[in-house]
Structure formats: structure tokens, C-alpha cells
PDB file of C-alpha atoms in Angstrom:
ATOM      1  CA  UNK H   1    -151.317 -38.263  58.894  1.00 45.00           C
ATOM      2  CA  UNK H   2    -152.328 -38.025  55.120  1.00 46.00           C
ATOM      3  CA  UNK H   3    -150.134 -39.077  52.458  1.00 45.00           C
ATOM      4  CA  UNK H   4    -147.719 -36.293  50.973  1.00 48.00           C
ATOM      5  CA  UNK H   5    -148.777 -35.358  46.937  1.00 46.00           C
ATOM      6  CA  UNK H   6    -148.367 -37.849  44.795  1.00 47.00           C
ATOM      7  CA  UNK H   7    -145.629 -36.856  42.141  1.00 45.00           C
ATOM      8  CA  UNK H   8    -146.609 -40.066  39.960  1.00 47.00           C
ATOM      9  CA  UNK H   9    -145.200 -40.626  36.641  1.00 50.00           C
ATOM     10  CA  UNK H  10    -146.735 -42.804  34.328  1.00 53.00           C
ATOM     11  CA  UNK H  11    -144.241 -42.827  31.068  1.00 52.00           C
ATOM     12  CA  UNK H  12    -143.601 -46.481  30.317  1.00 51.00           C
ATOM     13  CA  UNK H  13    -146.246 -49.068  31.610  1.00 49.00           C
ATOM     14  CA  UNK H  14    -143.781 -51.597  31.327  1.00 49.00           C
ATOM     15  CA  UNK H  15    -141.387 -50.054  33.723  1.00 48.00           C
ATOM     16  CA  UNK H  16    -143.207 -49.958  37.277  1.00 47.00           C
ATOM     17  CA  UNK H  17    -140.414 -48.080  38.898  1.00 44.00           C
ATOM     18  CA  UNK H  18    -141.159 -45.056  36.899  1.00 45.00           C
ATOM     19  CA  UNK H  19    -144.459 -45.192  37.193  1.00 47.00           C
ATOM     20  CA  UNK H  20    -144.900 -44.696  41.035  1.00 52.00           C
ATOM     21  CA  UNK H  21    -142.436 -42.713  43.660  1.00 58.00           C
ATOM     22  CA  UNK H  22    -142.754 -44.146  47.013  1.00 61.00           C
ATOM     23  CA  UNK H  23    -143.216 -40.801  49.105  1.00 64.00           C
ATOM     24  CA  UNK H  24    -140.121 -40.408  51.247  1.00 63.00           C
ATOM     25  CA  UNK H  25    -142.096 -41.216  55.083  1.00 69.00           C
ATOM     26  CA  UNK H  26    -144.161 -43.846  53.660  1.00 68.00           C
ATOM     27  CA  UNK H  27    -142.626 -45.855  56.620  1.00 72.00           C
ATOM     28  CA  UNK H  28    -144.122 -43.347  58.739  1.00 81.00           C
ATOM     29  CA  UNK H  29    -147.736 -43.432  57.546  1.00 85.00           C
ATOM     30  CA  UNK H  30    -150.373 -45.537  59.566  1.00 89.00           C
ATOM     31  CA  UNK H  31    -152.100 -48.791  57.784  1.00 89.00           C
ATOM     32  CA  UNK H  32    -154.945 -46.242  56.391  1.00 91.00           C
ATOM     33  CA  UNK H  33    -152.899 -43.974  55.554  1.00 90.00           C
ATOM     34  CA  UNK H  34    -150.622 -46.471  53.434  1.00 91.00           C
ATOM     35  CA  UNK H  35    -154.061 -48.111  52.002  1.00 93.00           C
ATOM     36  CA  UNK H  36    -155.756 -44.749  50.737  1.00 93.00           C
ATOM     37  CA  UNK H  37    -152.478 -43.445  49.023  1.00 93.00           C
ATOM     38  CA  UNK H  38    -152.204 -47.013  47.122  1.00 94.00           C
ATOM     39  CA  UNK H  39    -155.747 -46.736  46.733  1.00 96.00           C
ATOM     40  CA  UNK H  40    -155.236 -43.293  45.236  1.00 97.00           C
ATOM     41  CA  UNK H  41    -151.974 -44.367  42.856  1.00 96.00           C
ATOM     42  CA  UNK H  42    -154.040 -47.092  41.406  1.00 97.00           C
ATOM     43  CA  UNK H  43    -156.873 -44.610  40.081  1.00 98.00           C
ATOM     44  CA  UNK H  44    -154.354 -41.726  39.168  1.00 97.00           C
ATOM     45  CA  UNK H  45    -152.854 -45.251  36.992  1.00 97.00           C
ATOM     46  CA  UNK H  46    -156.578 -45.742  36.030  1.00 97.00           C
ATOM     47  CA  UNK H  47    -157.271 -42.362  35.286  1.00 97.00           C
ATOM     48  CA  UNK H  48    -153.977 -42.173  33.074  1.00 98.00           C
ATOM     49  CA  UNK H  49    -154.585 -45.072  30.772  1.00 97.00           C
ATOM     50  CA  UNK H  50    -157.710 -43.782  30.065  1.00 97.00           C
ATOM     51  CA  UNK H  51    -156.589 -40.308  28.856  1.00 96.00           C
ATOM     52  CA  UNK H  52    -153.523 -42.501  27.114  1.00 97.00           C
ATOM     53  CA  UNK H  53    -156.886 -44.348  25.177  1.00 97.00           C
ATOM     54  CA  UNK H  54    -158.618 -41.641  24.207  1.00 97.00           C
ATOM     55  CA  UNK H  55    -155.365 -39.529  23.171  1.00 97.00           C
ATOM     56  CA  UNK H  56    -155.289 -42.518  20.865  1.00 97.00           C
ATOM     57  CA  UNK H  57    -159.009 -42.441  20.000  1.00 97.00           C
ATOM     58  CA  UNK H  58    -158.254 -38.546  18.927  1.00 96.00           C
ATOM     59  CA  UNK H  59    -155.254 -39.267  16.877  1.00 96.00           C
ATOM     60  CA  UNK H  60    -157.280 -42.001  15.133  1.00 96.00           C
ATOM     61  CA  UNK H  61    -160.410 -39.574  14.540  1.00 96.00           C
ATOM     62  CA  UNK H  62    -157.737 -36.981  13.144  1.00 96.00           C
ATOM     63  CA  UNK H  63    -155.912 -39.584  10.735  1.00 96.00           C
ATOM     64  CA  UNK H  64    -159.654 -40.174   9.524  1.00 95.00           C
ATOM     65  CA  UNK H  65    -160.602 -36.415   9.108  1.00 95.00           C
ATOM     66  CA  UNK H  66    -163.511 -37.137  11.320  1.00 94.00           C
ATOM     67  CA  UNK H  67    -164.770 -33.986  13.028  1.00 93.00           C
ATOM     68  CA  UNK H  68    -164.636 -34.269  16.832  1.00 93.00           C
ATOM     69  CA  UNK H  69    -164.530 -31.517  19.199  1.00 93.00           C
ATOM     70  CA  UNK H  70    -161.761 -31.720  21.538  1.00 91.00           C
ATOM     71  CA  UNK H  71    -163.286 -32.949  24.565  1.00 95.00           C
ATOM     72  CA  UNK H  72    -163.039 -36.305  25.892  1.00 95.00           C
ATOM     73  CA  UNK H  73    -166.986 -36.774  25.948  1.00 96.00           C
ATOM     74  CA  UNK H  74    -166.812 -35.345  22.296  1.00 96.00           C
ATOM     75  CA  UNK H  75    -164.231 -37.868  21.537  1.00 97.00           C
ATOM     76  CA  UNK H  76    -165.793 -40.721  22.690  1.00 96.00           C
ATOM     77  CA  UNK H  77    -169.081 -39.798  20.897  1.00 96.00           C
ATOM     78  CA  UNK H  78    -167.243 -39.318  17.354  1.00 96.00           C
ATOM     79  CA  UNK H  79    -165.942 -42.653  17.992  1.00 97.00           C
ATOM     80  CA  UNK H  80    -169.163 -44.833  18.165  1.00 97.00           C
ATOM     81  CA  UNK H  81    -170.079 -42.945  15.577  1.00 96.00           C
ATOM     82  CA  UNK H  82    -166.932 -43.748  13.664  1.00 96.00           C
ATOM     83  CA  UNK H  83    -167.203 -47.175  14.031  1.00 97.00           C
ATOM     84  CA  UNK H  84    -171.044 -47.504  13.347  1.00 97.00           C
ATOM     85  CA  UNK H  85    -170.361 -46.149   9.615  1.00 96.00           C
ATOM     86  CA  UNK H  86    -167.462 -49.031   9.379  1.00 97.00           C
ATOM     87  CA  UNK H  87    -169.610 -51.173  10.550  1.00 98.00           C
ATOM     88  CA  UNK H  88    -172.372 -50.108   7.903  1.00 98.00           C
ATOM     89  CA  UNK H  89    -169.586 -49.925   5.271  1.00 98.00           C
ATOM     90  CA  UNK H  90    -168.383 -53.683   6.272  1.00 98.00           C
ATOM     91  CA  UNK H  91    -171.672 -54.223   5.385  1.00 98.00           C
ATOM     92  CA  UNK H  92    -172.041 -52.908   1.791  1.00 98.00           C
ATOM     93  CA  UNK H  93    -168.789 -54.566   0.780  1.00 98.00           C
ATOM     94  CA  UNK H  94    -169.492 -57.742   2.337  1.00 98.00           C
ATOM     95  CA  UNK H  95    -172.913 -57.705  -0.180  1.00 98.00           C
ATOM     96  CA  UNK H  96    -170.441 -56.336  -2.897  1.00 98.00           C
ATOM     97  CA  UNK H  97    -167.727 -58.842  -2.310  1.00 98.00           C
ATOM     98  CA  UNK H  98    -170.858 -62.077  -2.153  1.00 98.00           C
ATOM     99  CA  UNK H  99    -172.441 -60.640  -5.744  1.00 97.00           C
ATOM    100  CA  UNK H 100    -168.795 -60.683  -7.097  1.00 97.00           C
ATOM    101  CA  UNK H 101    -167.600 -64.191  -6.532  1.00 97.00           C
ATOM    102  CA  UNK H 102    -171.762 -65.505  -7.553  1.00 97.00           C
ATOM    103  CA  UNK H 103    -170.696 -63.244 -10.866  1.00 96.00           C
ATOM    104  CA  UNK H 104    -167.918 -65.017 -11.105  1.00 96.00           C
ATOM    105  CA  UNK H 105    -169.152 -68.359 -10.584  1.00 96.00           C
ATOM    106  CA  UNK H 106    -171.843 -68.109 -13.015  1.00 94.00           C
ATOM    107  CA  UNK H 107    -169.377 -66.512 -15.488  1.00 93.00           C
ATOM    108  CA  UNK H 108    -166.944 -69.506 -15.063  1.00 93.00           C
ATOM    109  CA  UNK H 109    -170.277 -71.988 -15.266  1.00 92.00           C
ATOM    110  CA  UNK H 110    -171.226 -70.224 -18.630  1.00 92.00           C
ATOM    111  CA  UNK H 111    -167.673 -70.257 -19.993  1.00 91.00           C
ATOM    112  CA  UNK H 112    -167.385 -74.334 -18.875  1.00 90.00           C
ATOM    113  CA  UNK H 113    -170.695 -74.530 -20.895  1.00 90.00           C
ATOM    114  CA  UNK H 114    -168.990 -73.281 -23.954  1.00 88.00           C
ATOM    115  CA  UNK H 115    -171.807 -69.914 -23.807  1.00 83.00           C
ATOM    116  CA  UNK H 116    -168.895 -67.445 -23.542  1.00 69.00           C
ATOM    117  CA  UNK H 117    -165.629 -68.023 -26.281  1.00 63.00           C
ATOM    118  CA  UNK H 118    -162.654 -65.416 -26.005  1.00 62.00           C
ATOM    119  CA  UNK H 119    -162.662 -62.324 -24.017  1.00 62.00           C
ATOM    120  CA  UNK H 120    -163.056 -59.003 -23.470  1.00 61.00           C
ATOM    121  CA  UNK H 121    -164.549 -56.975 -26.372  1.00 62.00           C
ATOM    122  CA  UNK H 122    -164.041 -60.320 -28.581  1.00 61.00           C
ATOM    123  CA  UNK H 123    -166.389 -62.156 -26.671  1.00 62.00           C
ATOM    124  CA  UNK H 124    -168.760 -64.068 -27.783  1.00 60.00           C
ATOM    125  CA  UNK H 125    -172.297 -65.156 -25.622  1.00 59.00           C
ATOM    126  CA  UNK H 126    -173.937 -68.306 -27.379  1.00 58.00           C
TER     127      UNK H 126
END
């Protein structure tokens, strides 16, 4: 006997009783029968937080106005990509960020030196 279709909900992962409906002769199906259909509810849950993931990867692509085409493949490709350029952006204003606080050390060494009096335009480099 194979196991009737699954009418699985998956709304609220916290909430297990909505996310599987026992079918209504599961007392009636043999051992196999009963493994494959949990076998198949567990990859139908799978399958669904996957498409949950990427539904999120899209909506974080879209917030970006990063072009994607909307295909799951497509999706996953913009996203590498996506995060590559943060990554090389980290980059940049890590160096930025280092070159900052050395300016700033040597301008704090200078002024402890007495080689910089006042400020701004009024400043004076002895």
C-alpha cells in the first residue's frame, strides 16, 4: 500500500503540528510504507526550508538592487557574487579605517611635540 498525498504544511517551524498531517490510515500502512512517507515528509521539510532561504536570499538581492534573474540557480549565483564584492569592500575600508587611526596617531604625536598649535585653518605646523 503506498502512502496517500502528502497535504504538508510548513507555516511555522516552531509549531510541528502544523507542519505535518498524519494521513488518516497511517495505522493501516505496513513498516515500509510508514518509513518511505516519513522519509518523504522529511525532504518535502528539507526541500521547504531551502526555498524559505533562498526566498530570503531574493528579498536580500532586491533590498540591494542587485540584478538576479528569478531562478533559484540565478539566485544563488548573484549571491556569491554579492558577498565577494562585500568581502572586497571589507577590504578597502579595513585599509581606509588602519591609514586613519596611523593619521591620527601621528597627528596626535606631532601635536604632543608642540609641531601643530590651534586648529583648523589657524593651524600652525612648526
Amino acid at each position: 500500500m503506498a502512502p496517500p498525498p502528502s497535504s504538508t504544511l510548513f507555516p511555522d517551524e516552531n509549531n510541528k503540528s502544523e507542519h505535518q498531517q498524519q494521513p488518516k490510515d497511517q495505522h493501516l500502512m505496513s513498516a515500509e510504507d510508514k518509513r518511505r512517507y516519513e522519509r518523504n515528509l522529511r525532504e518535502q521539510q528539507r526541500s521547504y526550508k531551502i526555498s524559505q532561504q533562498i526566498k530570503e536570499l531574493r528579498t536580500v538581492l532586491a533590498e540591494s538592487h542587485i540584478p538576479f534573474k528569478p531562478n533559484k540557480f540565478s539566485i544563488l549565483l548573484s549571491v556569491v557574487e554579492y558577498i565577494k564584492q562585500l568581502q572586497q569592500r571589507s577590504i578597502v575600508l579595513d585599509n581606509e579605517h588602519k591609514k586613519l587611526i596611523m593619521t591620527i596617531q601621528q597627528t596626535k604625536e606631532m601635536v604632543e611635540r608642540g609641531e601643530v598649535v590651534g586648529s583648523g585653518e589657524n593651524c600652525v605646523v612648526g
